[in-house]
Short mmCIF file of C-alpha atoms in Angstrom, two decimals:
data_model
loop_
_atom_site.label_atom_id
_atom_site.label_comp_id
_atom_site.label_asym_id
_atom_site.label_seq_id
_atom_site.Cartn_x
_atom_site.Cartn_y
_atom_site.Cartn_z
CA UNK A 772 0.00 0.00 0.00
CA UNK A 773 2.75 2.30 1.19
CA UNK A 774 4.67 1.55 -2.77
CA UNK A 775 1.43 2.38 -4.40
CA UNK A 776 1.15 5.63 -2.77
CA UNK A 777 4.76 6.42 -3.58
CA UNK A 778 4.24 5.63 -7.24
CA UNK A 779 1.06 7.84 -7.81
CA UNK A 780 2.74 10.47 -5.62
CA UNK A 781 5.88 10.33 -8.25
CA UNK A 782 3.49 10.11 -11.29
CA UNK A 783 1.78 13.32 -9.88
CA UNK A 784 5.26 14.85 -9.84
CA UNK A 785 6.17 13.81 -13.23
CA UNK A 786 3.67 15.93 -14.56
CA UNK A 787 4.46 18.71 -12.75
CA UNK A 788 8.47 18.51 -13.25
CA UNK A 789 7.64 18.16 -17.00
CA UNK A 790 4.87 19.90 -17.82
CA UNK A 791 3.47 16.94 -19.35
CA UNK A 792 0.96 14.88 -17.81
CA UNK A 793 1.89 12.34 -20.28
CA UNK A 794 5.35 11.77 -19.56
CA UNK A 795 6.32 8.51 -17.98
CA UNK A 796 7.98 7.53 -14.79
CA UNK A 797 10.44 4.55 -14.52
CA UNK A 798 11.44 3.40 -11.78
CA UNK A 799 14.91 2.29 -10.31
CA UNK A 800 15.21 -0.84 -8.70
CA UNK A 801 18.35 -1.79 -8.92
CA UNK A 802 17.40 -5.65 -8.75
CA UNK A 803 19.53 -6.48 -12.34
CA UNK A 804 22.51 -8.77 -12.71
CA UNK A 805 24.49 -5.41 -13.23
CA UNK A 806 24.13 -1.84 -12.58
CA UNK A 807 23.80 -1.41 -16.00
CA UNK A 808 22.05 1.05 -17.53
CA UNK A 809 20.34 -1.02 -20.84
CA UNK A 810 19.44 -4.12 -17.94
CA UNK A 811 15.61 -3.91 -18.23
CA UNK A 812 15.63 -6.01 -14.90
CA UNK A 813 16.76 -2.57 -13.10
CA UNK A 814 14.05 -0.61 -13.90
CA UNK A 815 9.86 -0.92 -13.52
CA UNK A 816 9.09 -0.05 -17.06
CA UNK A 817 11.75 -1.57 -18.54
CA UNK A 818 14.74 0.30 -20.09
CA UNK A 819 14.10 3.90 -20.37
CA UNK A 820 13.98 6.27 -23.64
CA UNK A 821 14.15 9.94 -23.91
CA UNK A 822 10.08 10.21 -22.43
CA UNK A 823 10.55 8.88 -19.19
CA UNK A 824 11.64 10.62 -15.76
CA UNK A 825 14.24 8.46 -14.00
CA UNK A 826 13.30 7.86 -10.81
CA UNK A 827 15.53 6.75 -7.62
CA UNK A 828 13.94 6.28 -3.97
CA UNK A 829 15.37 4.08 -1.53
CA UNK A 830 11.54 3.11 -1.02
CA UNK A 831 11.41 1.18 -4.42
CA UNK A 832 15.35 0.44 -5.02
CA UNK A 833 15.75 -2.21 -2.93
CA UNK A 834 17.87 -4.83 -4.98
CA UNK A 835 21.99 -5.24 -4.79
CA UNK A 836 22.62 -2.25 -7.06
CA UNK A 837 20.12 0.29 -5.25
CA UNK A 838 22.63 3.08 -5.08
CA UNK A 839 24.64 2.59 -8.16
CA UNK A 840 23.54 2.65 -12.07
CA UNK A 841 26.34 2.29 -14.58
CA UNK A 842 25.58 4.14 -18.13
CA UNK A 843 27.46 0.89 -20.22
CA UNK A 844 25.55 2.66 -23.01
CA UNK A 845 24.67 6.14 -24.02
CA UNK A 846 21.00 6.70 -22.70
CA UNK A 847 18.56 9.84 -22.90
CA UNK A 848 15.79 10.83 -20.52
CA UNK A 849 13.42 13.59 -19.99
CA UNK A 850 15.10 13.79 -16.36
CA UNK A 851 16.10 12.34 -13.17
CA UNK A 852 14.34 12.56 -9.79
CA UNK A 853 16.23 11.57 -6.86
CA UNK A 854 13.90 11.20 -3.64
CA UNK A 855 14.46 10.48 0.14
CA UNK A 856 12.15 8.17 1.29
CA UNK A 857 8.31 8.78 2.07
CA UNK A 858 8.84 5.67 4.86
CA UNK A 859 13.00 4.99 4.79
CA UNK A 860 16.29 7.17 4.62
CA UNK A 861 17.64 9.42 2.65
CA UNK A 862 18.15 9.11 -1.75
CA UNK A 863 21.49 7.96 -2.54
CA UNK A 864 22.88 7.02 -5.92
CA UNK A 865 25.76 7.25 -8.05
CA UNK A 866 25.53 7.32 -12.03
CA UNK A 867 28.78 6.78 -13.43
CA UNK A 868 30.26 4.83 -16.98
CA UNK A 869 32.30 6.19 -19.85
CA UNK A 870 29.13 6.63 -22.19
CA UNK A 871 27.19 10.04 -21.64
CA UNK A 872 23.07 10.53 -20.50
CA UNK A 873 21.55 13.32 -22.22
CA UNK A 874 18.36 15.14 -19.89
CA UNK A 875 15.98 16.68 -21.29
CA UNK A 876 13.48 19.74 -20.26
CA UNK A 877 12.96 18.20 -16.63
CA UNK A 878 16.42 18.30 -15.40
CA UNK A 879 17.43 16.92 -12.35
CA UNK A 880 15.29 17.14 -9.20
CA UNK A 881 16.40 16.39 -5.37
CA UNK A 882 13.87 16.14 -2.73
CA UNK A 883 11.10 17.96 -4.73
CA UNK A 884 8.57 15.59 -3.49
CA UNK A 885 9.65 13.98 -0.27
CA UNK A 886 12.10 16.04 1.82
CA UNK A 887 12.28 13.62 4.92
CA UNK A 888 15.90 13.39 4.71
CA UNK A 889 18.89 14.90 2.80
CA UNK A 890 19.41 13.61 -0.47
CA UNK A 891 22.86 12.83 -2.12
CA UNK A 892 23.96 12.32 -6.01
CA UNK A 893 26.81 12.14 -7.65
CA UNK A 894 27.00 12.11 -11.44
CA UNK A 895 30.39 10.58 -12.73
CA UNK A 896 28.85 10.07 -16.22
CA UNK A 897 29.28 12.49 -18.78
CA UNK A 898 25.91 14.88 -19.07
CA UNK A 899 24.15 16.32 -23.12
CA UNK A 900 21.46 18.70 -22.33
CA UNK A 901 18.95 18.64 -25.39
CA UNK A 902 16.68 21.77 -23.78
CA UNK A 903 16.87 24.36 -21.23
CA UNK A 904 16.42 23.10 -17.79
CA UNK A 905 16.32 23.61 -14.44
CA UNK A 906 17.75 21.45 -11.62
CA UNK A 907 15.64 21.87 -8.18
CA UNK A 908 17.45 20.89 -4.95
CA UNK A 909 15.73 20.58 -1.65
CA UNK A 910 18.11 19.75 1.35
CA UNK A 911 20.34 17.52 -1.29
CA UNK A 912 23.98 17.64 -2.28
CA UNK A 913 24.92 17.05 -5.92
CA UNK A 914 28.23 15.83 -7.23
CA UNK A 915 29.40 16.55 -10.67
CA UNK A 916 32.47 14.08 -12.11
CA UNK A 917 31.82 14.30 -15.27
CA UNK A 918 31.69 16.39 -18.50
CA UNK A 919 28.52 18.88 -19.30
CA UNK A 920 27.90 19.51 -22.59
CA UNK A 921 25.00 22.20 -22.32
CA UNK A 922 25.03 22.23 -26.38
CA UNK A 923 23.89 26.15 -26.64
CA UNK A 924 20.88 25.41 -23.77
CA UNK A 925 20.44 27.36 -20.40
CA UNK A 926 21.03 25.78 -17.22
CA UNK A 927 19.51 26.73 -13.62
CA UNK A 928 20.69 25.78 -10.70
CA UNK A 929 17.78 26.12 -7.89
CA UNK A 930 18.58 25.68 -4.30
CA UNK A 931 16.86 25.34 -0.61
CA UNK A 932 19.70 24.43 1.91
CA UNK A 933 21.73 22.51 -0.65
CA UNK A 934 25.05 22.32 -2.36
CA UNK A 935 26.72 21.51 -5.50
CA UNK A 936 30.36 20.27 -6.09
CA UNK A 937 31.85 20.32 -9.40
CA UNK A 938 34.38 18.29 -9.77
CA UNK A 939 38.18 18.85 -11.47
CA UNK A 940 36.71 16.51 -14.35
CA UNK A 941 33.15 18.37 -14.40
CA UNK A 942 33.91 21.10 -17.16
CA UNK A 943 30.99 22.60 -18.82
CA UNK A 944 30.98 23.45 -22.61
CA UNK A 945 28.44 25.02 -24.94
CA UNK A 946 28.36 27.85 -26.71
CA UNK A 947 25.81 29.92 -25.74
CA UNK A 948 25.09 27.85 -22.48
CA UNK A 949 24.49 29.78 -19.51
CA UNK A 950 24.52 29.03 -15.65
CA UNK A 951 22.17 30.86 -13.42
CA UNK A 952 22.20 30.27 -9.86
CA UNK A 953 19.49 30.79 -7.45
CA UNK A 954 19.06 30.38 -4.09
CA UNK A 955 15.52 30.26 -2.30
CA UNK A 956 15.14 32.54 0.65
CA UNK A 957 16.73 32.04 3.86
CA UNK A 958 18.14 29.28 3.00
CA UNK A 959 22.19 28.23 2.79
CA UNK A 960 23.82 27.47 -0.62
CA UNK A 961 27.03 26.75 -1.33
CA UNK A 962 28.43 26.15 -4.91
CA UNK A 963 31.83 24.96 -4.87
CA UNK A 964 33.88 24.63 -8.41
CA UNK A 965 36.77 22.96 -8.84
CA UNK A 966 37.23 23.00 -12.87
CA UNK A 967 39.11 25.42 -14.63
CA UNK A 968 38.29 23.93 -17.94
CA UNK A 969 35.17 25.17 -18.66
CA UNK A 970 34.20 27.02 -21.75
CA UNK A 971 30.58 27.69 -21.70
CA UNK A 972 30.33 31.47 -23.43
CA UNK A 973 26.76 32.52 -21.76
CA UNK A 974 27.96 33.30 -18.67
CA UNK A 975 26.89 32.88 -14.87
CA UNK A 976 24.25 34.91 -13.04
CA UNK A 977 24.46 33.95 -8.88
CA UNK A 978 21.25 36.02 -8.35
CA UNK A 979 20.59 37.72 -4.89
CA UNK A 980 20.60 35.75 -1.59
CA UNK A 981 22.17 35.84 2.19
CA UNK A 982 23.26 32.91 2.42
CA UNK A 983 24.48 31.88 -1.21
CA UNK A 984 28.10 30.95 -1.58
CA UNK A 985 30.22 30.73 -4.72
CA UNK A 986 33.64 28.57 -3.85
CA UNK A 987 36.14 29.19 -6.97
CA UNK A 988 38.90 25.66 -6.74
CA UNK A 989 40.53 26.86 -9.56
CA UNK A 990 41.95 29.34 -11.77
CA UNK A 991 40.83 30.82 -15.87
CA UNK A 992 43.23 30.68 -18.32
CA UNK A 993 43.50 34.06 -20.75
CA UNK A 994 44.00 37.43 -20.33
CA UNK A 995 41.65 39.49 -18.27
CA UNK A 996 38.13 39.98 -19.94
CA UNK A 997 38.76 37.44 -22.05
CA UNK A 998 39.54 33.91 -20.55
CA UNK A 999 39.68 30.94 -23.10
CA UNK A 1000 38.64 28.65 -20.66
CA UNK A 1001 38.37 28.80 -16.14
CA UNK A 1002 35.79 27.73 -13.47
CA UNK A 1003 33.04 30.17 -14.64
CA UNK A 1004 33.97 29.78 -18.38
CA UNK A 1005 34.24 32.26 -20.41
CA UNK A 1006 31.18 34.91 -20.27
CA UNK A 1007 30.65 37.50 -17.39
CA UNK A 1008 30.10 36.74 -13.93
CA UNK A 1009 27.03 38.59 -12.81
CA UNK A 1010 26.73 38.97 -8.52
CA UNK A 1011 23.27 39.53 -7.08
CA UNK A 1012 22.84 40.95 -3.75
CA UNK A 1013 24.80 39.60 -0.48
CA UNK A 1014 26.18 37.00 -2.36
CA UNK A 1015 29.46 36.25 -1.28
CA UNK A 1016 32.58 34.76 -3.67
CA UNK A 1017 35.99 33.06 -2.01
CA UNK A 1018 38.11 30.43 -2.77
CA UNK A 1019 38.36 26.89 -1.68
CA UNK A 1020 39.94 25.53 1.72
CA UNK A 1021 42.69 24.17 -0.32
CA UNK A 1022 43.75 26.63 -2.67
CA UNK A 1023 46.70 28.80 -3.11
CA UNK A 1024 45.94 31.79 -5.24
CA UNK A 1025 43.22 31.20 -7.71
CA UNK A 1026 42.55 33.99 -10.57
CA UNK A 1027 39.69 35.37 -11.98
CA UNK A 1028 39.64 36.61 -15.41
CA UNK A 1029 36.04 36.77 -16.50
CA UNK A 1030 34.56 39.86 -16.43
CA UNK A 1031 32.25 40.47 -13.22
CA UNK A 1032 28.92 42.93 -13.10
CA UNK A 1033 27.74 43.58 -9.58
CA UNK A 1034 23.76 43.73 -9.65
CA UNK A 1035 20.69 42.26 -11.50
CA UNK A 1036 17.28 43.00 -12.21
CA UNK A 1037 17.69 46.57 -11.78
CA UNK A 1038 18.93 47.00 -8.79
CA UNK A 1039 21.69 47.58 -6.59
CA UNK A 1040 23.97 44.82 -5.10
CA UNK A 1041 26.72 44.55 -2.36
CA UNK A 1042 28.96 41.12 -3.67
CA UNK A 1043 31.45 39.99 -1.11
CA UNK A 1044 34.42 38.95 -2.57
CA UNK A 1045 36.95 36.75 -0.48
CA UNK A 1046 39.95 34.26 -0.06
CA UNK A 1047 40.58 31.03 2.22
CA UNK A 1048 43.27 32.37 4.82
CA UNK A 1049 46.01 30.09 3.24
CA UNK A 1050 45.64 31.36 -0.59
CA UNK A 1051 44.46 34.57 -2.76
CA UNK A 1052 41.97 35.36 -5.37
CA UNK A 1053 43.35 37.59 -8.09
CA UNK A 1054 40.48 39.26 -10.44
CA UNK A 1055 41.50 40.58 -13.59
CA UNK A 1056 38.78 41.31 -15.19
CA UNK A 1057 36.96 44.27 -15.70
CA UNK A 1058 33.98 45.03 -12.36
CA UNK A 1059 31.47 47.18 -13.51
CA UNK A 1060 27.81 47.83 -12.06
CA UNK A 1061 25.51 45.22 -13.42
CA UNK A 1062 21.95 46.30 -12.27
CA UNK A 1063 21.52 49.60 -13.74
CA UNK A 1064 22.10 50.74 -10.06
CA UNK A 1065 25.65 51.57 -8.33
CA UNK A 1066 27.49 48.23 -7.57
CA UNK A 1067 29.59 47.82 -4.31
CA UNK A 1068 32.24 45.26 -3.40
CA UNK A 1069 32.52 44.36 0.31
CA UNK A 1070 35.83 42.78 1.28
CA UNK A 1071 35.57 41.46 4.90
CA UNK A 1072 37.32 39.40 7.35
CA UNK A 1073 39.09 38.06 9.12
CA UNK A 1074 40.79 35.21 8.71
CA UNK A 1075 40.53 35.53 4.90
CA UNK A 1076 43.86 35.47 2.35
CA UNK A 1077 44.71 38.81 0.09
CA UNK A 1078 42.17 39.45 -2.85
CA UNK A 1079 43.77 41.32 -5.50
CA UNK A 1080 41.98 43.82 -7.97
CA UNK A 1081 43.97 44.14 -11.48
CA UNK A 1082 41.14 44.76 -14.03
CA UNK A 1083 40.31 48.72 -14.77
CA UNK A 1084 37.10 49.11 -12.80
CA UNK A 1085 34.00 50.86 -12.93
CA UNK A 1086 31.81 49.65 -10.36
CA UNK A 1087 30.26 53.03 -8.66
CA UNK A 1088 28.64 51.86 -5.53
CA UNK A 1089 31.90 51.89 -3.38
CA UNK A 1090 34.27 49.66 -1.80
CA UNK A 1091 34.39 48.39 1.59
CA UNK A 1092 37.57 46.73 3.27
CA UNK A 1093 37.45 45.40 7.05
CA UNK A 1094 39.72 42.78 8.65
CA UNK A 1095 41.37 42.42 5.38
CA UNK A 1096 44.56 42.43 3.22
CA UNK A 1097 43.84 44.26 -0.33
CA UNK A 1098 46.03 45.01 -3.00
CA UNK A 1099 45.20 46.81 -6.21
CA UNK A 1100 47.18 47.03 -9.20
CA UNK A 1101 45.70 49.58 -11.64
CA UNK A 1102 44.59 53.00 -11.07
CA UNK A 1103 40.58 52.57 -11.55
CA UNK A 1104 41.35 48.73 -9.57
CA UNK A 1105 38.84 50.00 -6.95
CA UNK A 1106 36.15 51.33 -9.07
CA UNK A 1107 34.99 55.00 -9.15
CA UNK A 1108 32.74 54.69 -6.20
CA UNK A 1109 34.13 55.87 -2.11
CA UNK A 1110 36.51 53.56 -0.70
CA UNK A 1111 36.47 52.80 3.56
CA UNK A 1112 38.94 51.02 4.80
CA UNK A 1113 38.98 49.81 8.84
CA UNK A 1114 41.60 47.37 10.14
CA UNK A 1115 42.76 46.39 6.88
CA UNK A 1116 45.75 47.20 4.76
CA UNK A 1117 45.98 48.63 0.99
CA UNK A 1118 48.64 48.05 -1.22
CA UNK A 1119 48.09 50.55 -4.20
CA UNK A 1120 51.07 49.28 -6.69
CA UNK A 1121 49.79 51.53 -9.82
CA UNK A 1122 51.54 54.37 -10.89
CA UNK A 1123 48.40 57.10 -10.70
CA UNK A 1124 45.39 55.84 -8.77
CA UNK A 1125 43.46 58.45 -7.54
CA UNK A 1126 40.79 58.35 -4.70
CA UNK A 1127 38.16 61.11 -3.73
CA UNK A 1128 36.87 61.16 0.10
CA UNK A 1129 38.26 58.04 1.12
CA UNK A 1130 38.23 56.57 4.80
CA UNK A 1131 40.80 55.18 5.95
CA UNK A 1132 40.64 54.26 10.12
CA UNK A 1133 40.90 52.11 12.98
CA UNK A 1134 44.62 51.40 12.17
CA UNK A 1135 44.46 50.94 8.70
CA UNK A 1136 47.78 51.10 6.83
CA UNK A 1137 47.47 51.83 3.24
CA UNK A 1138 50.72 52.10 0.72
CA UNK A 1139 51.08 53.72 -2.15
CA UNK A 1140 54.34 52.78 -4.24
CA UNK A 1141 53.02 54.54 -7.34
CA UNK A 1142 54.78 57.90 -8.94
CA UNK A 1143 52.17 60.00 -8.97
CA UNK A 1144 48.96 58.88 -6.83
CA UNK A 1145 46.69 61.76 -5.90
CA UNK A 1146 43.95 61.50 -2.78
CA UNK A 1147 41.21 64.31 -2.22
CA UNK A 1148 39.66 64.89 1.15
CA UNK A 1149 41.01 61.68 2.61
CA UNK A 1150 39.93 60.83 6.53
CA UNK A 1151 42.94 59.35 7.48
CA UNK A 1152 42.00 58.36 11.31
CA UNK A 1153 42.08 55.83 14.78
CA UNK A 1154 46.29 55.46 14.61
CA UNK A 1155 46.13 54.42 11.01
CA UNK A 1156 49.20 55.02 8.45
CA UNK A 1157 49.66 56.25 4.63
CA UNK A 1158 52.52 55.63 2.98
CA UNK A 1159 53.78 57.43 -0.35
CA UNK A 1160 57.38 55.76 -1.16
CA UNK A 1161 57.32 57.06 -4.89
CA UNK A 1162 57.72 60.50 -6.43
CA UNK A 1163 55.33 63.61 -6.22
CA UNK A 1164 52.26 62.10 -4.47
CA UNK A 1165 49.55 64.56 -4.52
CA UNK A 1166 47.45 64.98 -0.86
CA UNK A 1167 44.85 67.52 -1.06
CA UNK A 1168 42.57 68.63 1.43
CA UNK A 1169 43.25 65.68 4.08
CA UNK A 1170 41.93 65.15 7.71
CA UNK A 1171 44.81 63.80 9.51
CA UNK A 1172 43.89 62.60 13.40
CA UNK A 1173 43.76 59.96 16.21
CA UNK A 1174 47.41 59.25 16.47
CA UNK A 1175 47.30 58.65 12.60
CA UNK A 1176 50.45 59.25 10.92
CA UNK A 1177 51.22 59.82 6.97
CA UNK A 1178 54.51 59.56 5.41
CA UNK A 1179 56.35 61.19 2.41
CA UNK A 1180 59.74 59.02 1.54
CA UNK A 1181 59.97 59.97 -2.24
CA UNK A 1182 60.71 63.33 -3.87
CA UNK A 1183 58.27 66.25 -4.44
CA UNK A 1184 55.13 65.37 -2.22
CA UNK A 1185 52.68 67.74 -2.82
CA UNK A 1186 50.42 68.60 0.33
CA UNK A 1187 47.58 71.36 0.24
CA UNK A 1188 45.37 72.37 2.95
CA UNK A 1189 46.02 69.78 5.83
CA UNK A 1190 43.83 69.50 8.57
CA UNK A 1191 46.16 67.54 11.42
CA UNK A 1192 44.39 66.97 14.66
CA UNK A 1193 45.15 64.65 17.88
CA UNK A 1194 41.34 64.89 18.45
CA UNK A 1195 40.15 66.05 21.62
CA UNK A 1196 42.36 64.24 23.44
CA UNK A 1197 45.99 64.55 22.10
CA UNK A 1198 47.03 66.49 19.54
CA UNK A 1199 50.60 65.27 19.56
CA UNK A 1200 49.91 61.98 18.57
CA UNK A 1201 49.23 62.85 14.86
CA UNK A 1202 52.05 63.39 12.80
CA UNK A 1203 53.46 63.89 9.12
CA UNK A 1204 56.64 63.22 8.84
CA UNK A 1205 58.78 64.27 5.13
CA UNK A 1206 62.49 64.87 4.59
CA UNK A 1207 61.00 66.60 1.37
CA UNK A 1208 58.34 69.17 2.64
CA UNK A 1209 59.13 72.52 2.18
#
């Protein structure tokens, strides 16, 4: 009785994963001689075509290969829906074999009709799309071995406290293919990728979400703006709001080189961007606002490794560094936008960056190496230190205080209208200190 309510309950899901209240369901048993793929004894209808949703439940596969199906032979469905039990455990199978399994329009669903456990998959097999699809998670980890071809279609990636991994072997190819990434609200989602052979043009959209976690394992290959191939492939990398990017526990440095728009659907965004404490993230593309709104990048510790900015920027919306070691390596590296700075340090290694009304407190050291960098109206504050070691910076206008100190080591510092103050307190313990001053 309990198998016959499980059945209708996945026919009723069928039609709604498809659209089609026609498609058919079959069925994974697992009771074959093999886990073969083409062994009609491991399926209920027999082996399955390009109209049937593949279903696994550890409710109905109950024979010696439950939790494994081999693809011996290249096979097709309209999709696969993995489900934790309506009366036992959680969904657990693993597809793997050298010949590929191309899904159709209903993707790949995890716990979309019985969420009574986690759910976990791991695809080892090589994957064609033949439509645009969506794959639905629900509490579920997915693990991608093998090869995506997405063959010019779209691919979403919907999430409710779940998790993708993708795999060193997991590149995704396709011209035209995109990735977009949602994540339900309230809910966790972490993405980690681990490829850096991917060369899907259509880039990836991680829309808006607290919560939703991109993890980049690996680096792009190219010159900024225009990778040939990387984790993210080749397109633009477009960050919805309070998403947050870093790098894997394991890396060293990993580099970005896709270009990267900060906001969608119109509005404004604040992206995180991070590193794991033992490595780096380098971005050399170009950051621009992405929303039609000002774009801001939050960098924030601690306990996070150096992220570097080397493409020329135009994000508008700001940038803001706490905890946290930045360096930035071309003069527009940190957009056009207000930059605040608090227990961090900046290493400005351009030759000309210029900065209007930047913050820079609570013993913040910031270091210019640059010929001629140029700061208006900086609030240099809370025992924090500037350092110009190159020729002719330019400081105009500045708000020195709070036992902050700024100094001149190169030749022909120009300095205009200072405002040095100890604060209320101590006015001594602010100083500017230049061999070179007249």
């Amino acid at each position: 009785m309990i198998r016959s309510k499980w059945i209708a309950a996945c026919l009723a899901a069928s039609a709604l994963f498809c659209g089609n209240a026609f498609a058919q369901i079959d069925i994974w048993t697992g009771n074959g001689a093999s886990g073969n793929f083409n062994d009609p004894a491991n399926w209920s209808n027999g082996v399955p075509n390009g109209t049937n949703i593949l279903t696994f439940s550890p409710d109905t596969a109950l024979g010696n290969f439950k939790n494994s199906m081999v693809m011996n032979v290249a096979g097709s469905a309209l999709g696969l829906d993995i489900e934790s039990g309506a009366v036992s455990g959680s969904g657990d199978i693993t597809i793997g074999g050298a010949s590929a399994l191309t899904l159709g329009s209903s993707g790949i669903k995890l716990n979309q009709t019985f969420n009574n456990a986690a759910s976990f998959a791991t695809i080892n097999a090589s994957l064609i799309l033949s439509a645009t699809q969506a794959w639905a998670m629900t509490s579920s980890v997915l693990t991608l071995g093998g090869a995506i071809n997405g063959a010019g279609f779209g691919l979403t990636w919907d999430f409710a406290n779940s998790s993708v991994v993708e795999t060193a072997a997991s590149a995704i190819s396709g011209a035209g293919t995109s990735l977009t990434i949602n994540n339900n609200p309230s809910s966790l989602m972490n993405v980690a990728i681990n490829t850096g052979a991917s060369t899907f043009t259509g880039g990836v959209t991680l829309n808006s979400g607290a919560g939703t976690v991109l993890v980049i394992g690996a680096s792009s290959t190219g010159p900024g703006g225009a990778p040939t191939m990387g984790p993210l492939g080749t397109g633009t990398l477009t960050l919805g709001n309070f998403v947050d990017v870093t790098t894997a526990n394991n890396s060293t440095v990993e580099t970005i080189a896709n270009n990267i728009a900060v906001g969608t659907g119109g509005n404004s965004a604040i992206a995180t961007i991070q590193a794991n404490v033992t490595g780096g993230l380098i971005l050399t593309g170009t950051i621009s606002d992405g929303g039609g709104f000002p774009g801001t990048i939050d960098v924030t510790g601690p306990n996070i490794g150096t992220v570097d900015f080397e493409g020329n920027n135009t994000y508008s919306g700001g940038t803001l560094v706490t905890f946290a070691t930045v360096t930035i390596g071309t003069d527009t590296g940190l957009g056009s936008g207000p930059v605040t700075a608090n227990n961090s340090t900046l290493n400005f290694t351009s030759n000309s960056p210029s900065l209007t009304n930047p913050n820079f407190g609570n013993s913040t050291t910031v270091n210019f190496t640059g010929m001629q960098p140029s700061l208006s109206s900086p609030s240099i504050t809370g025992s924090s230190t500037v350092n110009f070691t190159g020729s002719s910076p330019d400081l105009f206008n500045p708000l020195i205080a709070g036992s902050s100190t700024v100094n001149f080591s190169g030749m022909q510092p120009s300095l205009s209208n200072p405002s040095i103050t100890g604060g209320s307190t101590d006015r001594k313990s602010t100083r500017l200190n230049s061999s070179h001053l007249g």
